[in-house]
Structure formats: C-alpha cells, structure tokens
Amino acid sequence: MRQLLLVAPILIPLAAASLTALLWSRPAAQRAVGLVAAIALFIATLVLLAEVIAGGMVVGQMGNWPAPFGITMVVDHLSAAMLAITGLMGLAVAVYAMGPGAQERDRAGFQPLFHALLMGVAGAFSTGDLFNLYVWFEVMLIASFGLLVLDRTREQLDGGLRYVMLNLVGTTFFLLAVGLIYGLTGTLNLADLARVAPGVENQGALAAVAVLLLVSFGAKAAVFPLFNWLPASYHTASMPVAAIFAALLTKVGVYAIIRVFTLVFAHDHALFGPILAGIAIATMVVGVLGAAAHYDVRRILSFHIISQIGYMLIGVALMTPLAIAGSVLYIVHHIVVKANLFLVAGAIRQVGGSFALARLGGLWVSAPLLGILFLIPALSLAGIPPLSGFWGKFVVIRASLEAEAWLLAFVALAVGLLTLYSMIKIWNEAFWKAAPDVAPRAEWTRAERVATFAPIVALCAVTLMIGLWTEPFAAFSLAAAEALLDREAYIAAVLGPNPVRLAEAAP
C-alpha cells in the first residue's frame, strides 16, 4: 500500500495527461477528466501525507533494484507536505480554469500540459536520485513552456523565449554538475552522496559542483541575480497558468536547494551558509523594490514571488531546527497565498477590465466580496497577524535573532513593511479610489463565476486555518526540520543497515 501511495502522485497526472491528449477535440470531456484527476491527486497526496506522519518516511526502489543501483523514490515530511500542497494547488487551478476562457485554453492544449506539469513537480518532490531530479526538471520545463505560450500572443512568445533560455542555461549547469559529482563520488543517489561526500579527498572540486547546483537550482527558484526571467514572463501567462507557476515552479528550486544543502553538502555549511544568507538578503530586497516600483497587478505579484523566496532560504542559510522549520512553514503558506493572489488578479481583470492600477477603481463598491477575498491573502503575504504569513515570518525572524544573524532579521522585517506597502497600493488603486468614467461590466455566466470564486474562497479558508490554528502546522514544520537535519536516519532508510558502496571516493 505504501509503495502504491508513493507512485500515485506521478501516475495520476500521467494518466490524466494521456487521456486529455486523446480527447483533444472534446474540450468538455477534457475538463471532466482533468477535474477528476485533480481530485484524485489531492486525495492521494493527503493519504500519503497522513501515512508519513503516522509511519515515517516512505521509500521505494523502482524495479526492486536495491539502492543505490536503481531509481529510488523517497517521501519524508518535507516531500509529503510539498506533494500535498501540489495536490491542493492542482485542484484549485483545475476548478478555476473552468471559468472564463476555458474552452479556448482547452482547445490549445491546456489540460495535458497542466497535468504533465503536475507530474513533473510531483516527480521532483519524490525522487531520491540527483539525475532523476534533472529529468523531472526537464519535464517541468517542457510543460511550463507550452503553458506559457498557450495563447500564442507576441507578448507570450517573447516572455516564453526569455523563460526557456535562462532555464536551459540552468539545466545545462545542472547536467554538468551531475557528471562532475558522479566522477568524484561514483554515485548519484542522494542518500549515498550524503554518505560519500564528506570523504571525498578533493573537497575543492566538490564545492565547485555545489556552486553549479546552486546556480541551477537558484535559476529555477528565481533568486538574485538569476530572477529576470520571472517578471519578464509570468505577467504574460493566462491567470490559471500564472497561478500554478507562482505556486509551484520556483518552490521546486527552493526544495532542491534545501534538500541538497541539508543532505549532501551539510558538511560544507561553514562555506555555503554565508553565501546562502547573502543570496537570501539580495533576493528579498530586489524583489520587494521591484514590486514597489510597478503599477500592474501581475508585475507586482511576480516581483513578490522573488522577494518571498528570500525568506524560504533563511532556514538553509542558518541550518538550525527552528530556522528550517520556519522555512517549511513559510513555503506552505506562500504557495497558498501567492497562487490565490493570482487567482484574485484574474477576477479583478474580469470585473474591472484591466490589470493596470491606473485603469481600475471602485471595486469595493461594485464587488465587495472580491475586496475581502483580496485582503485575506494580501495581508497574509505582508505578515499581518493572525494570518498565516505572520507566523512564517515570525519563526524565521526569531530563528535569525537566536542565531545572531542581525542583518537577516532586519531585512526580513523591512521587506515585510514594503510588502504591506505594495498590497495597500493595489487596494487603494483598484478597490478604494473612485471608479473610472467608463467602467466595464463583467460578462460571465453563473457557472464561470462559481468556478472563479470557489477556489479563491477555499484558499482563503486555508490561509485563515493556518493562521488561526497554527499549532499542528508548526509542529509538523519542526518535525520536518528535524528529519532534514537527521542525515543518518535518511541514509539508513534509503540504503538499509548494510549499504553497498558503488565506488570509492575519487581522489
């Protein structure tokens, strides 16, 4: 049963992508299959999460090849949380995508590409092998590029070209790192690498490999200075696509950084900790200043994806249980909130007729429910208590203070204030100021309205639940942090009590 649960998050979207591709000429059937698959994926990931909480790490060896010889899949607390949140986002966006423009998107191939993306994300969170992590990155890149240029507009093609070029550079660095680390250690299994890496004689070469991986994962996570592709492309995508991108794509990069630098390169933390701290600070500052400078809802939200990535890196920069727990809690909160803000942005565009703040106004009068649904994730993103973002920021800032990382703590507080400024700017311009002289009327059916607002309401409820019922989420985050720092337990779970060495560490 545990083995079936392990592969279900990959097999379900794989089956959905295949079936929806076969139903290419029948958009309604595609949507039905896609919705059923999204529900199944969400249920499967929740069951897998419950299994990990109850019984510990789930490990599977594909084809019954013992580790480190075959393909290993591993789901621990962090992986299970990321899979569960992937299932939630997949379901929310699948419902939202049934709103305005659904038929046009489905005829362009949205459904198979969407589920292929979910499959790639689930594979990246589940793999216990560095080369297969690269494979899943490529699956995500192909699917995400197809989704980005779905409408085939000039703007999308331009943004898609920038997106794919920088990501191809990142994956090239990744492949180079894979070859080099195999030459140094004789293995690519993450647990085996964690065991072998500290004994590699040429630690300088191993550190160079770590830099290559940091560049590759950092490009995927859109950290400073590798973030330009994100604000150049996300604002061109349709809102369902932008929402799933905002929720998951950069978090795969963050997950990879956390996984590799707490497991394989943990012995080199004295070198990489300060580097990661500097990257976190620069990412927070550059992202929030970019958001403060723009007056388009999509661009503001895109830059805030960048700024919030910095908070998530604080845990791996400090490498303390509290700091890593704060990063885990912040990742979960941010995925929900950021995806929801893009869904709200789509509703603002539908009701107000534009994404440009100068052309919006009066939405608090014409759509008060939308105003409330915007305020919940917006204030949570800014870290206002008692919403989920407050607790995530509180934990990482407290961990920074306990580690005497004063600059990290100060920047995190300052960026929170500037984030609040950006959210207030959207509120004042779109909701509070007077409506423009010619205010467009929304034209959508009741079914489209329900499809648009149902996932927004649900994600707002999740945000409130994390904020008001924080204890179980905080306890889970601490358990995930302890599991990440317990390298020996991970190695033993994957390799067994008597591991076989593939090769001696190269000189």
XYZ file of C-alpha atoms in Angstrom:
507
model
C 0.000 0.000 0.000
C 2.809 2.416 0.884
C 4.511 1.721 -2.438
C 1.305 2.436 -4.342
C 0.879 5.714 -2.487
C 4.467 6.595 -3.365
C 3.919 6.435 -7.123
C 0.291 7.644 -7.199
C 1.186 11.390 -7.354
C 3.102 10.659 -10.567
C 0.822 8.069 -12.156
C -2.406 10.045 -11.706
C -1.298 13.170 -13.628
C 0.468 10.943 -16.177
C -2.810 9.144 -16.869
C -4.671 12.471 -16.960
C -2.206 13.995 -19.408
C -2.517 10.969 -21.691
C -6.321 10.821 -21.599
C -6.829 14.543 -22.105
C -4.433 14.457 -25.056
C -6.534 11.694 -26.618
C -9.647 13.858 -26.053
C -8.070 16.813 -27.863
C -11.169 17.641 -29.925
C -13.574 17.380 -26.959
C -12.874 20.224 -24.501
C -15.765 19.386 -22.170
C -14.566 15.803 -21.799
C -11.017 17.071 -21.205
C -12.207 19.293 -18.376
C -14.163 16.450 -16.775
C -11.186 14.087 -16.899
C -8.860 16.816 -15.661
C -11.104 17.673 -12.713
C -11.490 14.027 -11.669
C -7.718 13.557 -11.912
C -7.080 16.691 -9.835
C -9.444 15.438 -7.130
C -7.762 12.008 -7.183
C -4.316 13.596 -6.944
C -5.339 15.730 -3.976
C -6.795 12.737 -2.134
C -3.746 10.563 -2.894
C -1.313 13.207 -1.636
C -3.331 13.736 1.552
C -3.321 9.994 2.235
C 0.421 9.889 1.579
C 0.947 12.808 3.970
C -1.066 11.004 6.654
C 0.989 7.847 6.062
C 4.267 9.737 6.512
C 3.011 11.403 9.700
C 1.847 8.077 11.113
C 4.550 5.717 9.883
C 7.549 7.800 8.935
C 9.448 8.084 5.676
C 8.171 6.143 2.647
C 10.923 4.682 0.445
C 10.563 2.733 -2.789
C 13.090 1.101 -5.110
C 11.763 1.005 -8.659
C 12.089 -2.412 -10.331
C 13.236 -3.878 -6.988
C 16.796 -2.756 -7.677
C 18.379 -2.068 -4.296
C 19.728 1.409 -3.607
C 21.986 2.871 -4.805
C 21.847 0.787 -8.006
C 18.331 1.659 -9.178
C 15.856 4.513 -9.176
C 14.906 5.483 -5.641
C 11.824 7.397 -4.574
C 11.712 8.924 -1.107
C 8.952 10.862 0.625
C 9.712 12.311 4.054
C 7.880 15.066 5.944
C 9.030 17.855 3.637
C 8.323 15.896 0.454
C 4.903 14.826 1.732
C 3.978 18.417 2.570
C 5.103 19.626 -0.853
C 3.132 16.854 -2.580
C 0.003 17.618 -0.571
C 0.207 21.320 -1.364
C 0.794 20.397 -5.024
C -2.426 18.379 -4.947
C -4.297 21.295 -3.391
C -2.975 23.759 -5.965
C -3.719 21.355 -8.806
C -7.338 21.047 -7.700
C -7.788 24.781 -7.094
C -6.395 25.736 -10.505
C -8.286 22.926 -12.267
C -11.546 24.371 -10.938
C -10.519 27.976 -11.673
C -9.546 27.015 -15.232
C -13.178 26.055 -15.857
C -14.052 29.754 -15.684
C -13.897 32.373 -18.464
C -11.850 31.277 -21.480
C -11.893 27.588 -20.545
C -12.870 26.292 -23.976
C -10.187 28.297 -25.782
C -7.498 27.138 -23.340
C -8.525 23.509 -23.605
C -8.513 23.597 -27.403
C -4.968 24.975 -27.215
C -3.800 22.043 -25.064
C -4.091 23.345 -21.504
C -5.240 20.091 -19.897
C -2.466 17.685 -20.995
C 0.224 20.305 -20.404
C -1.205 21.191 -16.986
C -1.207 17.588 -15.783
C 2.232 16.964 -17.292
C 3.473 19.899 -15.219
C 1.917 18.423 -12.067
C 3.587 15.102 -12.873
C 6.982 16.787 -13.202
C 6.543 18.669 -9.938
C 5.455 15.508 -8.092
C 8.422 13.602 -9.515
C 10.861 16.293 -8.399
C 9.475 16.205 -4.858
C 9.581 12.380 -4.731
C 12.897 11.443 -6.286
C 15.856 10.301 -4.238
C 18.297 10.493 -7.128
C 20.126 13.535 -8.492
C 19.932 12.517 -12.147
C 16.199 11.848 -11.960
C 15.764 15.249 -10.351
C 17.313 16.629 -13.539
C 14.867 14.547 -15.626
C 11.879 15.910 -13.727
C 13.216 19.446 -14.138
C 13.194 18.881 -17.890
C 9.631 17.547 -17.809
C 8.559 20.687 -15.953
C 10.436 22.945 -18.370
C 8.771 21.425 -21.437
C 5.276 21.505 -19.934
C 5.668 25.000 -18.470
C 6.917 26.467 -21.753
C 3.885 25.018 -23.542
C 1.565 26.517 -20.928
C 3.315 29.883 -21.036
C 2.770 30.355 -24.792
C -0.680 28.769 -24.810
C -2.424 31.799 -26.351
C 0.395 32.311 -28.883
C 0.428 36.101 -28.497
C 3.525 38.124 -29.333
C 3.903 39.081 -25.668
C 3.737 35.434 -24.575
C 6.245 34.289 -27.175
C 8.682 36.996 -26.108
C 8.284 36.135 -22.423
C 8.433 32.414 -23.176
C 11.708 32.808 -25.065
C 13.320 34.582 -22.116
C 11.913 31.988 -19.747
C 13.155 28.976 -21.651
C 16.593 30.402 -22.457
C 17.612 31.095 -18.869
C 16.086 27.837 -17.671
C 18.016 25.931 -20.342
C 21.216 27.537 -19.087
C 20.284 26.438 -15.581
C 19.606 22.856 -16.611
C 22.894 22.800 -18.526
C 24.709 23.734 -15.331
C 22.707 21.009 -13.584
C 23.784 18.363 -16.096
C 27.427 19.442 -15.803
C 27.177 19.167 -12.034
C 25.651 15.686 -12.311
C 28.555 14.475 -14.441
C 31.179 16.015 -12.170
C 29.693 14.721 -8.953
C 29.417 11.232 -10.410
C 33.076 11.391 -11.363
C 34.003 12.473 -7.828
C 31.812 10.061 -5.881
C 30.738 7.238 -8.199
C 27.061 7.638 -7.275
C 24.048 9.900 -7.839
C 21.725 8.524 -5.182
C 21.160 11.355 -2.691
C 21.489 9.135 0.374
C 24.660 7.563 -0.992
C 26.017 11.008 -1.858
C 25.351 12.151 1.697
C 27.407 9.202 2.932
C 30.266 9.524 0.425
C 30.618 13.312 0.031
C 32.346 14.094 3.365
C 35.067 11.555 2.492
C 35.891 12.923 -0.971
C 39.557 13.924 -0.932
C 39.179 16.771 -3.421
C 36.743 18.905 -1.425
C 37.505 21.934 -3.594
C 36.142 20.185 -6.673
C 33.108 19.058 -4.686
C 32.494 22.639 -3.572
C 32.658 23.722 -7.230
C 29.952 21.145 -8.011
C 27.863 22.585 -5.177
C 28.187 26.041 -6.750
C 26.994 24.658 -10.103
C 23.977 23.077 -8.393
C 23.268 26.307 -6.530
C 23.276 28.219 -9.814
C 20.960 25.678 -11.426
C 18.520 25.479 -8.525
C 18.782 29.222 -7.958
C 17.763 29.891 -11.553
C 14.716 27.676 -11.056
C 13.927 29.423 -7.754
C 14.462 32.912 -9.283
C 16.956 34.061 -6.660
C 19.208 37.076 -7.089
C 20.777 37.575 -9.630
C 19.019 34.849 -11.664
C 15.464 36.175 -11.419
C 14.992 38.223 -14.620
C 13.084 35.504 -16.444
C 10.246 35.520 -13.906
C 8.949 39.124 -14.118
C 9.604 39.019 -17.872
C 7.319 36.031 -18.407
C 4.772 35.430 -15.634
C 2.729 38.530 -16.403
C 2.164 37.299 -19.965
C 0.517 34.000 -18.978
C -3.203 33.442 -18.554
C -4.261 33.561 -14.910
C -4.698 29.799 -14.329
C -1.219 29.247 -15.753
C 0.292 32.148 -13.799
C -1.295 30.851 -10.590
C 0.120 27.330 -10.883
C 3.502 28.761 -11.890
C 3.508 31.134 -8.913
C 2.555 28.308 -6.583
C 4.944 25.571 -7.651
C 7.722 26.299 -10.141
C 10.030 28.419 -8.000
C 9.297 26.215 -4.974
C 10.779 23.216 -6.777
C 14.041 25.155 -6.968
C 13.807 26.092 -3.288
C 13.036 22.490 -2.375
C 16.083 21.284 -4.326
C 18.338 23.799 -2.543
C 17.039 22.739 0.861
C 17.266 19.029 0.067
C 20.791 19.063 -1.375
C 22.383 21.534 1.041
C 20.944 19.887 4.157
C 21.791 16.375 2.953
C 24.711 16.182 0.521
C 26.642 19.365 1.372
C 25.722 19.718 5.035
C 29.382 19.179 5.968
C 30.264 22.335 3.992
C 27.780 24.617 5.719
C 30.510 26.904 7.038
C 31.247 27.798 3.409
C 27.755 27.891 1.925
C 25.772 29.237 4.871
C 27.009 32.835 4.465
C 26.627 32.588 0.673
C 23.012 31.482 1.018
C 22.377 34.217 3.580
C 23.696 36.845 1.181
C 21.566 35.458 -1.637
C 18.507 35.498 0.637
C 19.062 39.145 1.581
C 19.636 40.300 -2.003
C 16.622 38.326 -3.252
C 14.302 39.822 -0.643
C 15.457 43.385 -1.295
C 15.475 43.286 -5.101
C 12.111 41.553 -5.289
C 10.283 43.907 -2.959
C 11.774 47.029 -4.596
C 10.648 45.765 -7.994
C 7.135 45.272 -6.660
C 7.094 48.732 -5.113
C 8.054 50.306 -8.448
C 5.301 48.755 -10.607
C 1.631 49.597 -11.119
C 0.426 46.465 -12.856
C -1.132 43.831 -10.578
C 0.559 40.920 -12.352
C 4.016 42.512 -12.260
C 3.663 43.443 -8.595
C 2.731 39.880 -7.698
C 5.515 38.483 -9.881
C 8.177 40.534 -8.105
C 6.768 39.489 -4.752
C 7.360 35.857 -5.693
C 11.038 36.778 -5.897
C 11.106 38.688 -2.613
C 9.425 35.888 -0.682
C 11.914 33.292 -1.921
C 14.487 35.017 0.266
C 12.526 34.139 3.414
C 12.494 30.477 2.390
C 16.293 30.404 2.080
C 16.862 31.672 5.623
C 16.401 28.178 7.030
C 19.102 26.527 4.929
C 21.358 29.570 5.415
C 21.228 29.232 9.216
C 20.802 25.435 9.358
C 19.119 25.402 12.773
C 15.980 23.367 13.535
C 13.909 26.498 14.186
C 15.125 28.252 11.026
C 14.404 25.258 8.795
C 11.008 24.800 10.452
C 10.277 28.445 9.669
C 11.246 27.920 6.036
C 8.967 24.885 5.739
C 6.048 26.753 7.295
C 6.736 29.769 5.089
C 6.840 27.678 1.916
C 3.454 26.099 2.682
C 1.918 29.484 3.500
C 3.382 31.209 0.474
C 2.254 28.599 -2.040
C -1.347 29.001 -0.914
C -1.288 32.786 -0.645
C 0.619 33.570 -3.829
C -1.485 31.252 -6.003
C -4.609 32.792 -4.502
C -3.449 36.332 -5.237
C -3.003 35.450 -8.906
C -6.480 33.900 -8.938
C -7.818 37.104 -7.374
C -5.927 39.125 -10.005
C -7.796 37.201 -12.695
C -11.092 38.037 -11.006
C -10.058 41.708 -10.779
C -9.347 41.681 -14.508
C -12.725 40.099 -15.204
C -14.658 42.554 -13.030
C -12.561 45.696 -13.540
C -11.455 45.150 -17.108
C -7.697 45.636 -16.630
C -4.595 44.667 -14.689
C -3.258 48.239 -14.775
C -3.954 50.028 -11.489
C -4.441 53.361 -13.307
C -7.449 51.881 -15.147
C -9.042 50.286 -12.094
C -11.146 51.708 -9.289
C -14.367 51.418 -7.351
C -14.207 47.636 -6.969
C -15.035 47.860 -3.262
C -18.420 49.257 -4.255
C -19.081 47.027 -7.249
C -17.523 43.817 -5.874
C -17.141 43.955 -2.062
C -16.727 40.173 -1.782
C -13.748 40.356 -4.118
C -12.267 43.060 -1.876
C -12.489 40.811 1.180
C -11.058 37.884 -0.756
C -8.139 40.081 -1.828
C -7.425 41.392 1.668
C -7.027 37.961 3.259
C -4.100 36.713 1.113
C -2.694 40.244 0.656
C -2.403 40.915 4.384
C -1.125 37.382 4.916
C 1.631 37.977 2.350
C 2.609 41.122 4.254
C 2.760 39.164 7.529
C -0.149 40.783 9.368
C -1.299 38.739 12.416
C -3.047 36.422 12.912
C -2.837 35.282 9.266
C -0.503 32.524 8.064
C 2.199 34.852 6.775
C 2.703 36.337 10.238
C 3.683 33.001 11.744
C 6.030 32.115 8.901
C 7.815 35.467 9.184
C 7.800 35.303 12.976
C 9.574 31.945 13.070
C 12.280 32.786 10.512
C 12.945 36.183 12.131
C 13.106 34.639 15.596
C 15.497 31.986 14.295
C 17.653 34.752 12.780
C 17.761 36.598 16.091
C 18.638 33.434 18.013
C 21.472 32.769 15.549
C 22.576 36.426 15.933
C 22.056 36.971 12.201
C 21.000 40.550 12.808
C 21.111 41.679 9.188
C 18.889 38.800 8.069
C 16.333 39.671 10.739
C 16.382 43.392 9.922
C 15.984 42.846 6.169
C 13.152 40.361 6.726
C 11.289 42.923 8.854
C 11.900 45.770 6.403
C 10.805 43.698 3.411
C 7.602 42.826 5.277
C 6.805 46.537 5.626
C 7.470 47.196 1.928
C 5.299 44.203 1.033
C 2.481 45.789 3.018
C 3.033 48.997 1.042
C 2.587 47.133 -2.252
C -0.598 45.430 -1.089
C -2.019 48.742 0.160
C -1.160 50.254 -3.222
C -3.256 47.617 -5.010
C -6.076 48.104 -2.508
C -6.127 51.892 -2.821
C -5.919 51.934 -6.611
C -8.186 49.015 -7.504
C -10.718 48.987 -4.701
C -10.767 52.262 -2.803
C -10.415 55.070 -5.336
C -13.357 56.127 -7.487
C -14.259 54.011 -10.496
C -13.113 55.272 -13.915
C -15.622 57.201 -16.023
C -16.296 54.204 -18.257
C -16.290 51.140 -16.018
C -16.537 47.861 -17.976
C -19.179 45.342 -16.961
C -18.175 41.756 -16.375
C -19.745 39.324 -18.796
C -19.668 35.800 -17.440
C -22.098 33.030 -16.713
C -23.103 31.817 -13.275
C -21.022 28.647 -13.769
C -17.961 30.717 -14.687
C -18.460 32.901 -11.631
C -18.668 29.863 -9.357
C -15.581 28.315 -10.955
C -13.675 31.565 -10.404
C -14.651 32.274 -6.816
C -14.885 28.755 -5.336
C -11.103 28.098 -5.325
C -10.397 31.639 -4.120
C -12.725 31.159 -1.146
C -11.247 27.731 -0.417
C -7.655 29.002 -0.438
C -8.630 31.954 1.773
C -10.069 29.405 4.206
C -6.773 27.501 4.181
C -4.870 30.732 4.864
C -7.138 31.514 7.811
C -6.850 27.952 9.105
C -3.045 28.079 9.102
C -3.137 31.462 10.822
C -5.763 30.703 13.472
C -4.912 27.015 14.046
C -1.166 27.242 13.794
C -0.017 24.665 16.336
C -0.325 21.495 14.200
C 1.325 23.219 11.227
C 4.166 24.483 13.424
C 4.611 21.038 14.988
C 4.733 19.436 11.560
C 7.281 22.003 10.367
C 9.510 21.241 13.359
C 9.230 17.509 12.639
C 10.170 18.174 9.006
C 13.167 20.253 10.130
C 14.377 17.545 12.490
C 14.051 14.949 9.712
C 16.046 17.153 7.319
C 18.834 17.590 9.841
C 18.935 13.876 10.730
C 21.055 12.789 7.768
C 21.857 9.391 9.254
C 18.181 8.468 9.504
C 17.643 9.391 5.841
C 20.681 7.365 4.758
C 19.608 4.342 6.791
C 16.029 4.476 5.480
C 17.172 4.541 1.855
C 20.271 2.353 1.885
C 19.415 -0.038 4.689
C 21.611 -1.188 7.596
C 24.395 -2.601 5.398
C 24.755 -0.244 2.422
C 26.763 -1.204 -0.629
C 29.326 1.314 -1.870
C 29.175 1.830 -5.621
C 32.644 3.269 -5.825
C 35.346 4.541 -3.554
C 35.557 8.319 -3.286
C 37.737 9.586 -6.104
C 40.889 11.485 -5.233
